[in-house]
XYZ file of C-alpha atoms in Angstrom:
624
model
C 0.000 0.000 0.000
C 1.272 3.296 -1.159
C 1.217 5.610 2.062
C -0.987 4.651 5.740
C -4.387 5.855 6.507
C -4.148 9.683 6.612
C -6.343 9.810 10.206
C -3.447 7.302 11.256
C -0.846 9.652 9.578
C -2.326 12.575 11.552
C -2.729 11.260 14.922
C 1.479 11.217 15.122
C 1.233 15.184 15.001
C -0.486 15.096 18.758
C 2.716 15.466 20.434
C 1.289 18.337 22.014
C -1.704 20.266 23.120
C -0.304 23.328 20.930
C -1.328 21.402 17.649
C -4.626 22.603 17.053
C -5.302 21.218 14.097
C -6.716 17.631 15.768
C -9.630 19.911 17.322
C -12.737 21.190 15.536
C -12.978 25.186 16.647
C -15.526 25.524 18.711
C -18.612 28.130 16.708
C -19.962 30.984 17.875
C -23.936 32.036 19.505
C -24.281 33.554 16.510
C -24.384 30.004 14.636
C -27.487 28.731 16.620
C -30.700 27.137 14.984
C -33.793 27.196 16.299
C -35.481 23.095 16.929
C -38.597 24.586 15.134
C -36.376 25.354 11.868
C -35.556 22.026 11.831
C -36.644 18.905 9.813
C -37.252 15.938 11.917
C -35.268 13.462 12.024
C -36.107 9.429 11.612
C -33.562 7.501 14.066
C -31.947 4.539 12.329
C -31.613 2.164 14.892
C -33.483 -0.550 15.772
C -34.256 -2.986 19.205
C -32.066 -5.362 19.870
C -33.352 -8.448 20.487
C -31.688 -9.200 23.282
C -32.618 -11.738 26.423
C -33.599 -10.771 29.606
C -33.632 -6.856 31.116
C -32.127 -7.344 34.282
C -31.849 -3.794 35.606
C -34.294 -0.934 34.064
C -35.551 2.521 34.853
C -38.034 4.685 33.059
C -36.915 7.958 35.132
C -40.230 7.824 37.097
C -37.964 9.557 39.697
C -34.618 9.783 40.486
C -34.175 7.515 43.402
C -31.870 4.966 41.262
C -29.517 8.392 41.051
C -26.768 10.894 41.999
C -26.788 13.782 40.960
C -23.626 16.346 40.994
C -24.193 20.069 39.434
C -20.880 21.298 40.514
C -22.930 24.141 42.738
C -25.209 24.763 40.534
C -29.300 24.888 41.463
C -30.554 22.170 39.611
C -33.772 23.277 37.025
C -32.192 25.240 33.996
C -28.345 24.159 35.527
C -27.145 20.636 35.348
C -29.059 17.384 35.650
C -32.957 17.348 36.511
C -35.326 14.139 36.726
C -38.762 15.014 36.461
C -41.466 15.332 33.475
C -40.873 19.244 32.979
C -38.574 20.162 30.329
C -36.621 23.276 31.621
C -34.444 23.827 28.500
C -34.405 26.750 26.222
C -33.897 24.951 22.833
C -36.518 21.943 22.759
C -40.060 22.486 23.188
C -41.342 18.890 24.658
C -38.270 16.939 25.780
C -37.758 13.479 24.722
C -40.852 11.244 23.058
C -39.417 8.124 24.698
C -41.527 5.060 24.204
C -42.206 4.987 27.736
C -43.949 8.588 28.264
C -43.728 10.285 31.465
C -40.752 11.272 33.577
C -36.701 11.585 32.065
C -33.449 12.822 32.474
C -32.488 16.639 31.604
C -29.498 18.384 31.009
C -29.526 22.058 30.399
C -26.778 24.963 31.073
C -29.037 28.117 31.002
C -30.561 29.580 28.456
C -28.212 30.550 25.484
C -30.672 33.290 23.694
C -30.214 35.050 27.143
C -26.684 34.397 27.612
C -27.158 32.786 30.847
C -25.099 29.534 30.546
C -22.953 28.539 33.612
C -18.929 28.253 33.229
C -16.628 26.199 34.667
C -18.736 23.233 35.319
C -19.227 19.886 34.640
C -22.638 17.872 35.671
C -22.347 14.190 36.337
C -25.748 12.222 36.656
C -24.242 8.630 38.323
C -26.752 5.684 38.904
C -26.527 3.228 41.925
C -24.299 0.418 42.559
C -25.608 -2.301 39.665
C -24.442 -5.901 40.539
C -24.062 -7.623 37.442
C -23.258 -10.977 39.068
C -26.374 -11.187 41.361
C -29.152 -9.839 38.621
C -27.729 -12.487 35.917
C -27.245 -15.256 38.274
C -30.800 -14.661 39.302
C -31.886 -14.531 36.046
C -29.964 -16.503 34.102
C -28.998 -19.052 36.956
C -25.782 -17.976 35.492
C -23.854 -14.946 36.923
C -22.262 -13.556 33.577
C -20.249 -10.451 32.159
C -22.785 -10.602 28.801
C -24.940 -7.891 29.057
C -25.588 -4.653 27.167
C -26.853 -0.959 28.077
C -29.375 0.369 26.006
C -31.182 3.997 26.343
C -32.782 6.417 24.548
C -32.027 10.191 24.212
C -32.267 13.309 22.227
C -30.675 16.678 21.999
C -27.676 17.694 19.878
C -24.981 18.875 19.695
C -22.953 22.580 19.889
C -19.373 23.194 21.609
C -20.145 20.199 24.469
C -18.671 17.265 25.569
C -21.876 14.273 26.382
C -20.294 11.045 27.449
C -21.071 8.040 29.000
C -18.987 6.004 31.390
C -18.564 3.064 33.239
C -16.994 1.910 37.186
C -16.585 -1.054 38.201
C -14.829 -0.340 41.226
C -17.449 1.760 43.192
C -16.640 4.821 41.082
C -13.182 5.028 42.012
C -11.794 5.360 38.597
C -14.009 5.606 35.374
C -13.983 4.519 31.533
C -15.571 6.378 28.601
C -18.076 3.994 26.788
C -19.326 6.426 24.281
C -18.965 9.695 23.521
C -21.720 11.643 21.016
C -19.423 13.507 19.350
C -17.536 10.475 17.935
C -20.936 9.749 16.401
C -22.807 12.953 15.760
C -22.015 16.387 13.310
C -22.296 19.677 15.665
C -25.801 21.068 14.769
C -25.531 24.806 13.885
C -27.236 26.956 11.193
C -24.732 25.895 8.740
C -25.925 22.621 8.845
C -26.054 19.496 10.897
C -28.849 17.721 12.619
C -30.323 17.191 16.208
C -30.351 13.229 17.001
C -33.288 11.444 16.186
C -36.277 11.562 19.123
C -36.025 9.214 20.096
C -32.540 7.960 19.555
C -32.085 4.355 20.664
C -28.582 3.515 21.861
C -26.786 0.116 22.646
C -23.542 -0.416 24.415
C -22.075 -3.835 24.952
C -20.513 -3.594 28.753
C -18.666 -7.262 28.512
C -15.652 -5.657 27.186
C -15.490 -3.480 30.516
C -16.446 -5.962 32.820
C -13.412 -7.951 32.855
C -12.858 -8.153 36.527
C -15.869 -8.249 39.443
C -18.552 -7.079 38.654
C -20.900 -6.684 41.768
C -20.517 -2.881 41.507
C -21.268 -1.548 38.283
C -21.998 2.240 38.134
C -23.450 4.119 34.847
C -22.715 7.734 34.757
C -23.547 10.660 32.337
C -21.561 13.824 32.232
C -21.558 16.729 30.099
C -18.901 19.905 30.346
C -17.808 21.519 27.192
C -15.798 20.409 24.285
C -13.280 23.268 24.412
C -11.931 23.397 28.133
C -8.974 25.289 26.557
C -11.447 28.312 26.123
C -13.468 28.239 28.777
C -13.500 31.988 29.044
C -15.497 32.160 26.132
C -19.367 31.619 27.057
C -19.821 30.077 23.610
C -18.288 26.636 24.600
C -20.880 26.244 27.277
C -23.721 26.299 25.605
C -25.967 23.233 25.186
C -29.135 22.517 23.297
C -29.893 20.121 26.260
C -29.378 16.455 26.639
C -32.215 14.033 27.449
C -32.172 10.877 28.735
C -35.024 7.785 29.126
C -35.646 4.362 29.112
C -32.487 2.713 30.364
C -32.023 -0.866 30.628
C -29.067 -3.823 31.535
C -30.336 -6.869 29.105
C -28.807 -10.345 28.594
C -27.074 -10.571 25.453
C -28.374 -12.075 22.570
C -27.360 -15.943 21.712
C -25.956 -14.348 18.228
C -24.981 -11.285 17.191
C -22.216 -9.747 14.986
C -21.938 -6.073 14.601
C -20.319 -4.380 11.757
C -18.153 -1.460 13.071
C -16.308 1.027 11.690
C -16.458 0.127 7.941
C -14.278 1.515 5.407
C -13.828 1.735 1.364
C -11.043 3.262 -0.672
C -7.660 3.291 -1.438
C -4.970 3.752 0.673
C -6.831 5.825 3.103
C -9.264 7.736 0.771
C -12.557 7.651 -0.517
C -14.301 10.062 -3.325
C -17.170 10.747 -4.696
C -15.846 11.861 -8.058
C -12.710 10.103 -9.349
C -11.243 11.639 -12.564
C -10.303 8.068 -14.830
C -6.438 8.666 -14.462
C -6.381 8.854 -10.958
C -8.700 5.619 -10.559
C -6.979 2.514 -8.175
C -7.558 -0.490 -6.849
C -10.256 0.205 -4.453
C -10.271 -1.994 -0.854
C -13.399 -2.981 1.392
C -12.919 -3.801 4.976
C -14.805 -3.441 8.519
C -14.350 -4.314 12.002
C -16.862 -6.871 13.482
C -17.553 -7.452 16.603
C -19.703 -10.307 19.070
C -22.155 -8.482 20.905
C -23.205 -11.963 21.362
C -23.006 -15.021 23.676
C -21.162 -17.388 21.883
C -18.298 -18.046 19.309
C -19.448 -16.660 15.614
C -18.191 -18.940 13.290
C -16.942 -18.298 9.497
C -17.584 -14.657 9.795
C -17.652 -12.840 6.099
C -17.731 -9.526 4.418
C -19.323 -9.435 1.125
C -19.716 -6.837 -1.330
C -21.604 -6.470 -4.094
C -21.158 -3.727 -6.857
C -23.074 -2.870 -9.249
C -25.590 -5.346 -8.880
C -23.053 -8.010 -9.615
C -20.791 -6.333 -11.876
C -18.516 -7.277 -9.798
C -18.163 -8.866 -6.267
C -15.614 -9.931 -3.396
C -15.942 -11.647 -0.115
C -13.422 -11.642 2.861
C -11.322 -14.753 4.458
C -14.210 -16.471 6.816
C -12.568 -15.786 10.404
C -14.246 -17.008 13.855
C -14.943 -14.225 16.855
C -15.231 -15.665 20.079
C -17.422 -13.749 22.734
C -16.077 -10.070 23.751
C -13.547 -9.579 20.808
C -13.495 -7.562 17.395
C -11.743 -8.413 14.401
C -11.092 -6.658 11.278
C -12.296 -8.250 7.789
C -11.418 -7.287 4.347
C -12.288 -8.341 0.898
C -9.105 -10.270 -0.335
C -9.393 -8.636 -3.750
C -9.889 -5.550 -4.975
C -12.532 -3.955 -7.447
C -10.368 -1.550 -9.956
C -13.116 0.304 -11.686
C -12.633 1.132 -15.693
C -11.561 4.990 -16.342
C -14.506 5.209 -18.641
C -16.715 7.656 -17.191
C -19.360 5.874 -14.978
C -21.669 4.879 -12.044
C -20.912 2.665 -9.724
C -22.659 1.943 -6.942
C -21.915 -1.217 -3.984
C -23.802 -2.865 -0.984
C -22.086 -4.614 1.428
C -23.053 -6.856 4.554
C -21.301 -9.481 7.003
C -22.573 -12.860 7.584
C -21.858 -15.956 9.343
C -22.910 -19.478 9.782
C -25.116 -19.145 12.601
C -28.488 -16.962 12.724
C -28.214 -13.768 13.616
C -30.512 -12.016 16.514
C -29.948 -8.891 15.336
C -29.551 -8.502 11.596
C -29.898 -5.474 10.734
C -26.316 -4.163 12.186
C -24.667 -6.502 10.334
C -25.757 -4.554 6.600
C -23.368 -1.771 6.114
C -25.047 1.322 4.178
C -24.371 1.346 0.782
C -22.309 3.905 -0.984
C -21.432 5.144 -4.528
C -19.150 7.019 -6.752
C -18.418 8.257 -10.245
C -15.776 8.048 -12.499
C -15.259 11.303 -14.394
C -12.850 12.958 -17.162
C -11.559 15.432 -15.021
C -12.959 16.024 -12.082
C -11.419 14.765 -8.387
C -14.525 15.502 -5.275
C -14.864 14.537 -1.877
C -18.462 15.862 -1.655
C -21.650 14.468 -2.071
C -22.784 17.139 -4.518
C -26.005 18.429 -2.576
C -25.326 21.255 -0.695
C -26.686 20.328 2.734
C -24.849 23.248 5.102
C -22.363 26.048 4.317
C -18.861 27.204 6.459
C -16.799 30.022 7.225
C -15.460 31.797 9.951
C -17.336 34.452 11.288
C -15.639 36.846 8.623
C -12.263 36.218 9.943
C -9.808 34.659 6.833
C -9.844 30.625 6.494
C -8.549 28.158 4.193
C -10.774 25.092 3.754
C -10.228 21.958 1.764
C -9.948 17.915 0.871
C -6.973 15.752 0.064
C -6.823 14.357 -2.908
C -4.385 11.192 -3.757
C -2.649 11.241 -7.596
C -1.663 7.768 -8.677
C -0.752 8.737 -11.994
C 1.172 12.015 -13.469
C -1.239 15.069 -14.313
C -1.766 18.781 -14.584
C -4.229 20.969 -12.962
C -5.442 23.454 -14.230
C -8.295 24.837 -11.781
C -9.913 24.720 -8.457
C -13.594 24.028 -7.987
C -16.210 25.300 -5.134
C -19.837 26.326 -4.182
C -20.162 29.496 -2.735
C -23.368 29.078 0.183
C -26.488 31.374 0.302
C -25.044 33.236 3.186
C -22.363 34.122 1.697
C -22.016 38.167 1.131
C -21.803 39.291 -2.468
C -18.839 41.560 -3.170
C -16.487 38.925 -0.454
C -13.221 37.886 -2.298
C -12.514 34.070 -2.550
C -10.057 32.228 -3.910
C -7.816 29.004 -3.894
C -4.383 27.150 -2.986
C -3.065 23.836 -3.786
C -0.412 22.290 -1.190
C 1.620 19.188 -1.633
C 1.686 17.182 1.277
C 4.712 15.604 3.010
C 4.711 14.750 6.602
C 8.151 13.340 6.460
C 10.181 15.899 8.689
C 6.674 17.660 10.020
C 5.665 17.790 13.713
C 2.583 19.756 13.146
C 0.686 19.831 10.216
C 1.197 23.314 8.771
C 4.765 21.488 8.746
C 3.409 19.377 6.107
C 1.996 22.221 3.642
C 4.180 22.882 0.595
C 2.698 25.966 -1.281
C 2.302 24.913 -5.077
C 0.006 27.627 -6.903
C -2.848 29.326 -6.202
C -6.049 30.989 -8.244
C -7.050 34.249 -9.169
C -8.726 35.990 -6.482
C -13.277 36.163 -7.303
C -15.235 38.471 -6.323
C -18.725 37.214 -5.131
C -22.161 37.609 -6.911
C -25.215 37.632 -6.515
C -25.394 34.698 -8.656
C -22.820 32.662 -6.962
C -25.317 32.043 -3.896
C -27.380 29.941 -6.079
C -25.348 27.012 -5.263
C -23.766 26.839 -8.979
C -20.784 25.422 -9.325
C -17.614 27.635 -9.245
C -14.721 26.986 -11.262
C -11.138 28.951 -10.068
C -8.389 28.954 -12.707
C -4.961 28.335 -11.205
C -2.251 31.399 -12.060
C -0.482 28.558 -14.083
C -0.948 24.682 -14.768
C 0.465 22.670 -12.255
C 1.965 19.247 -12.655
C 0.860 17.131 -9.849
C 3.030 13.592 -9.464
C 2.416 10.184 -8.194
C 5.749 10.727 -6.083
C 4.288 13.092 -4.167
C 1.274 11.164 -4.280
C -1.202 13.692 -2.132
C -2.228 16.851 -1.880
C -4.214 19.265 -0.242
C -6.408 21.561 -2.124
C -8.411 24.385 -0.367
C -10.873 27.636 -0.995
C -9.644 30.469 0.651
C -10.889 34.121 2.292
C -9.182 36.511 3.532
C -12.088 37.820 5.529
C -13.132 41.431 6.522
C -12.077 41.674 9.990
C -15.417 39.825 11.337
C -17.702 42.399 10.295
C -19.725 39.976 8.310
C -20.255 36.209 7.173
C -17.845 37.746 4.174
C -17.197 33.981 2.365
C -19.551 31.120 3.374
C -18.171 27.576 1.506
C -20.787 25.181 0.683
C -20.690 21.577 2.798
C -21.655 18.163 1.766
C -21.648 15.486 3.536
C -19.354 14.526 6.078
C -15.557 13.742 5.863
C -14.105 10.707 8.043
C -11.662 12.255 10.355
C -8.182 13.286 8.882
C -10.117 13.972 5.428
C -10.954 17.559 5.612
C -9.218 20.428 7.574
C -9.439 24.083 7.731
C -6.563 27.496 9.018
C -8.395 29.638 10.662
C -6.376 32.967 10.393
C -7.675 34.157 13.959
C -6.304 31.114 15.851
C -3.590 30.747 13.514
C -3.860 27.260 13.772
C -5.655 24.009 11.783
C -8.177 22.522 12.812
C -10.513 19.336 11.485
C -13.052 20.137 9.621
C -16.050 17.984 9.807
C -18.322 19.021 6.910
C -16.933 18.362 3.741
C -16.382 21.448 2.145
C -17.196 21.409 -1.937
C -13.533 21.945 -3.065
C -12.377 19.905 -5.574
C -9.559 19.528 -8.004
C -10.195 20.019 -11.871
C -7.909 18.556 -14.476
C -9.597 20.263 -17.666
C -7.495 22.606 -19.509
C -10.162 25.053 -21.085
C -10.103 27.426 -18.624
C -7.589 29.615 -20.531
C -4.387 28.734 -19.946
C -2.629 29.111 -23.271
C 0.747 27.866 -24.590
C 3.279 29.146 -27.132
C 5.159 27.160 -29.918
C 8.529 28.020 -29.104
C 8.434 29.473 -25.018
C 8.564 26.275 -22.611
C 9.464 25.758 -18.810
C 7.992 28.477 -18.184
C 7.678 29.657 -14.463
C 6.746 32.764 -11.829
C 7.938 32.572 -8.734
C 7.248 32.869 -5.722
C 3.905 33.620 -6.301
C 2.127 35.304 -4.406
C 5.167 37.468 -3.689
C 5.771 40.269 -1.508
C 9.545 41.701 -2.913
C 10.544 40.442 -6.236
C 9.120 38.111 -8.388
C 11.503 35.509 -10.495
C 10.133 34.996 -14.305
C 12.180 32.300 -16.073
C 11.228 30.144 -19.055
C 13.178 28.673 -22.170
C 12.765 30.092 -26.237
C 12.907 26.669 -27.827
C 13.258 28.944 -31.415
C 15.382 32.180 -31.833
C 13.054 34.943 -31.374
C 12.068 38.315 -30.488
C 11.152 38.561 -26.758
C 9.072 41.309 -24.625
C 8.354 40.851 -21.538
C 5.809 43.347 -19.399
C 4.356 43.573 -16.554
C 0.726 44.796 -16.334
C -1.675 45.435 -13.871
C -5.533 43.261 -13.846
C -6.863 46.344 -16.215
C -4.379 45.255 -18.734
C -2.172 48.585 -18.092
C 1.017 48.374 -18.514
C 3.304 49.065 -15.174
C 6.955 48.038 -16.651
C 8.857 46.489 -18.879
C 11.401 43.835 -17.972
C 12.964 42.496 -21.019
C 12.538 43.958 -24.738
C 15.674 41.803 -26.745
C 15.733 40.780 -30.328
C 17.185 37.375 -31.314
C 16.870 35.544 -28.269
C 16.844 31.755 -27.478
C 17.873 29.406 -24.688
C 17.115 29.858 -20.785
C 15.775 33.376 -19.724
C 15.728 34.072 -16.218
C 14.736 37.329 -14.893
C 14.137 39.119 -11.232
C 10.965 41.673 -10.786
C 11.405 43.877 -8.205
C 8.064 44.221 -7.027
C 8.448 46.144 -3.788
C 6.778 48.997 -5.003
C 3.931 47.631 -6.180
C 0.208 47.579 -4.532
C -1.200 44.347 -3.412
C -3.059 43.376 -5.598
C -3.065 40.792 -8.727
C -0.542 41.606 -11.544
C 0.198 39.656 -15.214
C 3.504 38.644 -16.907
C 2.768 39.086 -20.713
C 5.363 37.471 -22.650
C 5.112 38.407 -26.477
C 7.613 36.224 -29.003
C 7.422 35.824 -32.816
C 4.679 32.852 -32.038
C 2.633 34.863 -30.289
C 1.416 35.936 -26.601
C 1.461 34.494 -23.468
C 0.589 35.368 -19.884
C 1.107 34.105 -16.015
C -0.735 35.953 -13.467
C 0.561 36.542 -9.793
C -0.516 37.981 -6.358
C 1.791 40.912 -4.422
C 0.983 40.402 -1.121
C-alpha cells in the first residue's frame, strides 16, 4: 500500500496540546438554529433483540440516582429528573416510548446568555451488581450484558459522554462519547439526534474483573476546556435521557463497526479516470453476542453483480473484534461511470440482530476530469465568522497530471462583493511535527469576487495562475478555498458543505487562531484537471515559471525560447495597463531568467505578458 491511513498519519502530530489542528474550533452564539427550523429526524436504529432486562428505569424519579451540578441549582443548571422540560432549545423533551418522567441536562438559556462556566454535571446511577441480577436470572452470573437507552438533543461546543466503574466509582472509563458519532448542529448545517434515539452499548468488554458494583454515569462539560473563558463553549441545546435498561445478550450477534472503502486511506465521490486505483473494502466486526461466531464474512456487491468480493471467513469468540477485508480488490474502468456497492457481514449461525450486520451502501463516479470529496447536494455552508480561512480535501494522484483549476460552491449566506479564492499544497509529513509542517505551497487561483449569482449554489470553477503538474511521487495533496475575511464584520465567504468527511479527510486554518483545525463538513472543493479554462501555450516558449507567487519583494520569471526569437516581456496590472517592462531583446533563445522587483507595487493581482514571434502568453501573480 502506497502511504498509511491519513487519520493514522495525523494522529502522530499530537505530540502536544499546541497542535490545534486535531480539534474542531468551537462556533460561535451567533451560529445557533432554532429546533422549530428544523426537519425531523427518523432515528436509524433498531431494538435489539436481546434476552432478559435485568436492571431498568423509566426515570419515574430519580431515586436509582446521583446527581452532581458542581454548585449549581438544579432546574435550567445541570441534571434534573422530572417530566418538565426546563431547556431553552426543545419544546417537549424526549418522546421516549415509555412517556412520562426523564433525564435533563440544560446549562441556562443561550438566547439570554445565561449559561454557567466552569462546570461539569455528572448524573451517576446506583451500585448495579451484574453478578447477582444475571445469576438470578440466568442461573448464570455472567459479564454478557448490554446498556441500552434512549435520548435526544444535539450537539454545539459540548462534551456528552457516557462512562462506566466497576470499582465503586473510584476510577471511570468512557463507553461512548456523542461527538464520535454525531455532526455539531448549527445553522450551517447538521442535525439534532433522532427523538427518540435508541442507543446500545455492549458492557462485557469493561467488565473484565468483578462485577458486583457496576456504576453508569452521564456527564456533560464543554468540548473546548482550553477556552473556557469564552461563554460560547458552554452552551448546550440540552441532553435528554429515558428508558435505560441492563439486558442479557443475545445468543448471536455480529456487529459491523467502523467500515471503510477506498484506497490507501481515501474515498471520493468523483474520481477523474487517471487517478482511478484499486479500491479496498474492509470493517471491524464485533460479538455483541453469547457465543463463538463462526466463518464470519464480508461481502460486497457492486453494481448489482458487476462485480463482487468476499473476505477470508474468520471465527470471533465472545467479547472480541476483528477486522475483515475483501481479499481482492474492485479496480473500476476509467470510462466515465456509475458505480454503486452494498455490502453486509454474515456468518454461519443466525443472527438475533440482523440489521447491524448490513453496512449502508455507498457510490461514486468516475469522471474525465474532475477529483470531489463531496456528495454534490449542498446540505450546510462554512466560514469563519468573517475572519480569513482556508478550507479543503486531500486528494491522492496515482498517476502524473496537470491541474489546471480549483472548484467550489459558494453558500447562500455568503455576502456578495467577499473575495474568494484558492491554494493547492503538496503534502509531506516526512520531517513535520505539526501539520502546517506538512503544507508545501504549489500555486494558487485568481482571487473572485462574489455575486449575486454565486449564492445559487452553482458550481464555481477557479483557474490556477499557471498549470500545475501534480506527481504520483508526491502522491497527495491538499487543495483548499480560501478568504481573507473582513475583519469579522460579516459572514464575508460562506463555503458550501456536503456530507461529512471521516476524520483526517478535511481540515481548515483559521487565520484568527492561527492554527488548523478538522473540519467535519466536507467542504465542496475539488480539483479540476480540464485545460479550457484559458491557460494558453506558445510554440517556441517552454518551462515556463513565476515565482514565488504570491510574492511580496521580487518576483523571479524564467522560461526557455525553444526557437530564436524576439522577446518582450511586461508587466501589467488586472486592467491590462502596462506598469513596466522587464525584457525587450531581439534574437533571443535558450534559458531566460529574470528578477521583478516588485516592492513597489500595490497588493493586488498583476500579469507577466510574454510576447515572441509565435505569439502571446501570460502568467498571473498575487503581491501580497
Amino acid at each position: 500500500m502506497k502511504k498509511v491511513y491519513l487519520s493514522f498519519l495525523l494522529a502522530g502530530f499530537a505530540a502536544t496540546a499546541s497542535y490545534a489542528q486535531h480539534n474542531t474550533k468551537p462556533i460561535t452564539f451567533g451560529e445557533l438554529p432554532n429546533e422549530a427550523s428544523l426537519k425531523p429526524t427518523q432515528s436509524q436504529n433498531q431494538a435489539k433483540a436481546l434476552g432478559v432486562t435485568i436492571f431498568e428505569d423509566l426515570f419515574d424519579n430519580g431515586s436509582n440516582w446521583v446527581i452532581d451540578n458542581d454548585g449549581q441549582p438544579g432546574g435550567a443548571f445541570g441534571w434534573t429528573i422530572d417530566a418538565t422540560n426546563d431547556g431553552w432549545w426543545s419544546t417537549n423533551g424526549i418522546s421516549s416510548t415509555s412517556g412520562g418522567g426523564y433525564a435533563e441536562l440544560s446549562n441556562g438559556d443561550a438566547q439570554a446568555s445565561t449559561q454557567a462556566l466552569d462546570v461539569t454535571y455528572t448524573m451517576t446511577s446506583i451500585a448495579i451488581n451484574v453478578d447477582s441480577l444475571t445469576q438470578d436470572a440466568l442461573g448464570t452470573a455472567t459479564n454478557l450484558v448490554t446498556l441500552e437507552f434512549e435520548q435526544y438533543g444535539a450537539l454545539f461546543n459540548d462534551e456528552q459522554t457516557i462512562q462506566i466503574s466497576t470499582d465503586g466509582g473510584n476510577t471511570w472509563e468512557i463507553m461512548r462519547d456523542n461527538r464520535d458519532y454525531y455532526e455539531v448542529l448549527s445553522a450551517s448545517g447538521g442535525d439534532p439526534y433522532p427523538n427518540p434515539d435508541l442507543i446500545t452499548i455492549p458492557l462485557g468488554p469493561y467488565l473484565t474483573g468483578a462485577y458486583t458494583d457496576v456504576r453508569i454515569r452521564f456527564q456533560w462539560t464543554t468540548a473546548f476546556p482550553q477556552f473556557s473563558t469564552n461563554s460560547a463553549v458552554w452552551i448546550t441545546y440540552g441532553w435528554y435521557i429515558d428508558d435505560l435498561r441492563i439486558n442479557t445478550n443475545p445468543d448471536y450477534d455480529a456487529a459491523a463497526v467502523a467500515p471503510y472503502w477506498g484506497t490507501a486511506g481515501l474515498n471520493y465521490s468523483r474520481i477523474p479516470g487517471t487517478q482511478v486505483a484499486p479500491i479496498d473494502f474492509a470493517t471491524f466486526v464485533s460479538n455483541d453476542g453469547s457465543n463463538t461466531l463462526t466463518d464470519v464474512t464480508l461481502n460486497v456487491d457492486v453494481n448489482t453483480g458487476g462485480w463482487t468480493g468476499t473476505s477470508t471467513p474468520v471465527d470471533i469468540p465472545v467479547l472480541t473484534t476483528d477486522s475483515i477485508g475483501t481479499s481482492t480488490q474492485y479496480t473500476p474502468a476509467s470510462t466515465p461511470g456509475s458505480h454503486s456497492f452494498t455490502w453486509e457481514v454474515t456468518q454461519n449461525e443466525t443472527d438475533d440482530v440482523p440489521a447491524n450486520n448490513i453496512i449502508t451502501g455507498d457510490a461514486f463516479d468516475v469522471t474525465e476530469f474532475v477529483y470531489a470529496m463531496d456528495d454534490d447536494v449542498i446540505d450546510g455552508s462554512t466560514g469563519n465568522g468573517g475572519f480569513g480561512f482556508e478550507k479543503g480535501n486531500f486528494y491522492d494522484i496515482w498517476a502524473d497530471q496537470t491541474a489546471y483549476a480549483i472548484q467550489t460552491k459558494i453558500a447562500s449566506n455568503a455576502v456578495v462583493g467577499s473575495i474568494v479564492y484558492g491554494k493547492l499544497y503538496r503534502w509531506d509529513p516526512t520531517n513535520a511535527t505539526t501539520f502546517a509542517d506538512a503544507l508545501f505551497y504549489e500555486q494558487q487561483t485568481d482571487f473572485y469576487e462574489i455575486t449575486q449569482q454565486d449564492l445559487s449554489g452553482g458550481l464555481l470553477t477557479l483557474p490556477l495562475l499557471a498549470p500545475t503538474s501534480l506527481t504520483a511521487a508526491n502522491n497527495t495533496y491538499f487543495v483548499v478555498v480560501c478568504s481573507d475575511g473582513d475583519g469579522g464584520a460579516s459572514d464575508d465567504v460562506q463555503i458550501a458543505t456536503s456530507g461529512i468527511s471521516p476524520t483526517g479527510f478535511s481540515y481548515f486554518y483559521a487565520a484568527d487562531d492561527d492554527a488548523w483545525y478538522l473540519q467535519p463538513q466536507t467542504p465542496i472543493v475539488r480539483l479540476d484537471f480540464e485545460n479550457t479554462i484559458g491557460l494558453e501555450e506558445l510554440s517556441n516558449v517552454s518551462a515556463l515559471n513565476v515565482f514565488p507567487n504570491p510574492a511580496t519583494d521580487e518576483v523571479k520569471v524564467s522560461f526557455d525560447i525553444t526557437d530564436a526569437s524576439d522577446v518582450k516581456v511586461t508587466v501589467m496590472d488586472i486592467t491590462g495597463k502596462a506598469i513596466e517592462t522587464v525584457v525587450d531583446a531581439a534574437n533571443v533563445t535558450g534559458m531566460q531568467n529574470n528578477t521583478v522587483n516588485i516592492s513597489d507595487y500595490a497588493a493586488g493581482v498583476y500579469v507577466i505578458n510574454i510576447t515572441t514571434n509565435a505569439g502571446t502568453i501570460q502568467r498571473k501573480f498575487v503581491k501580497k
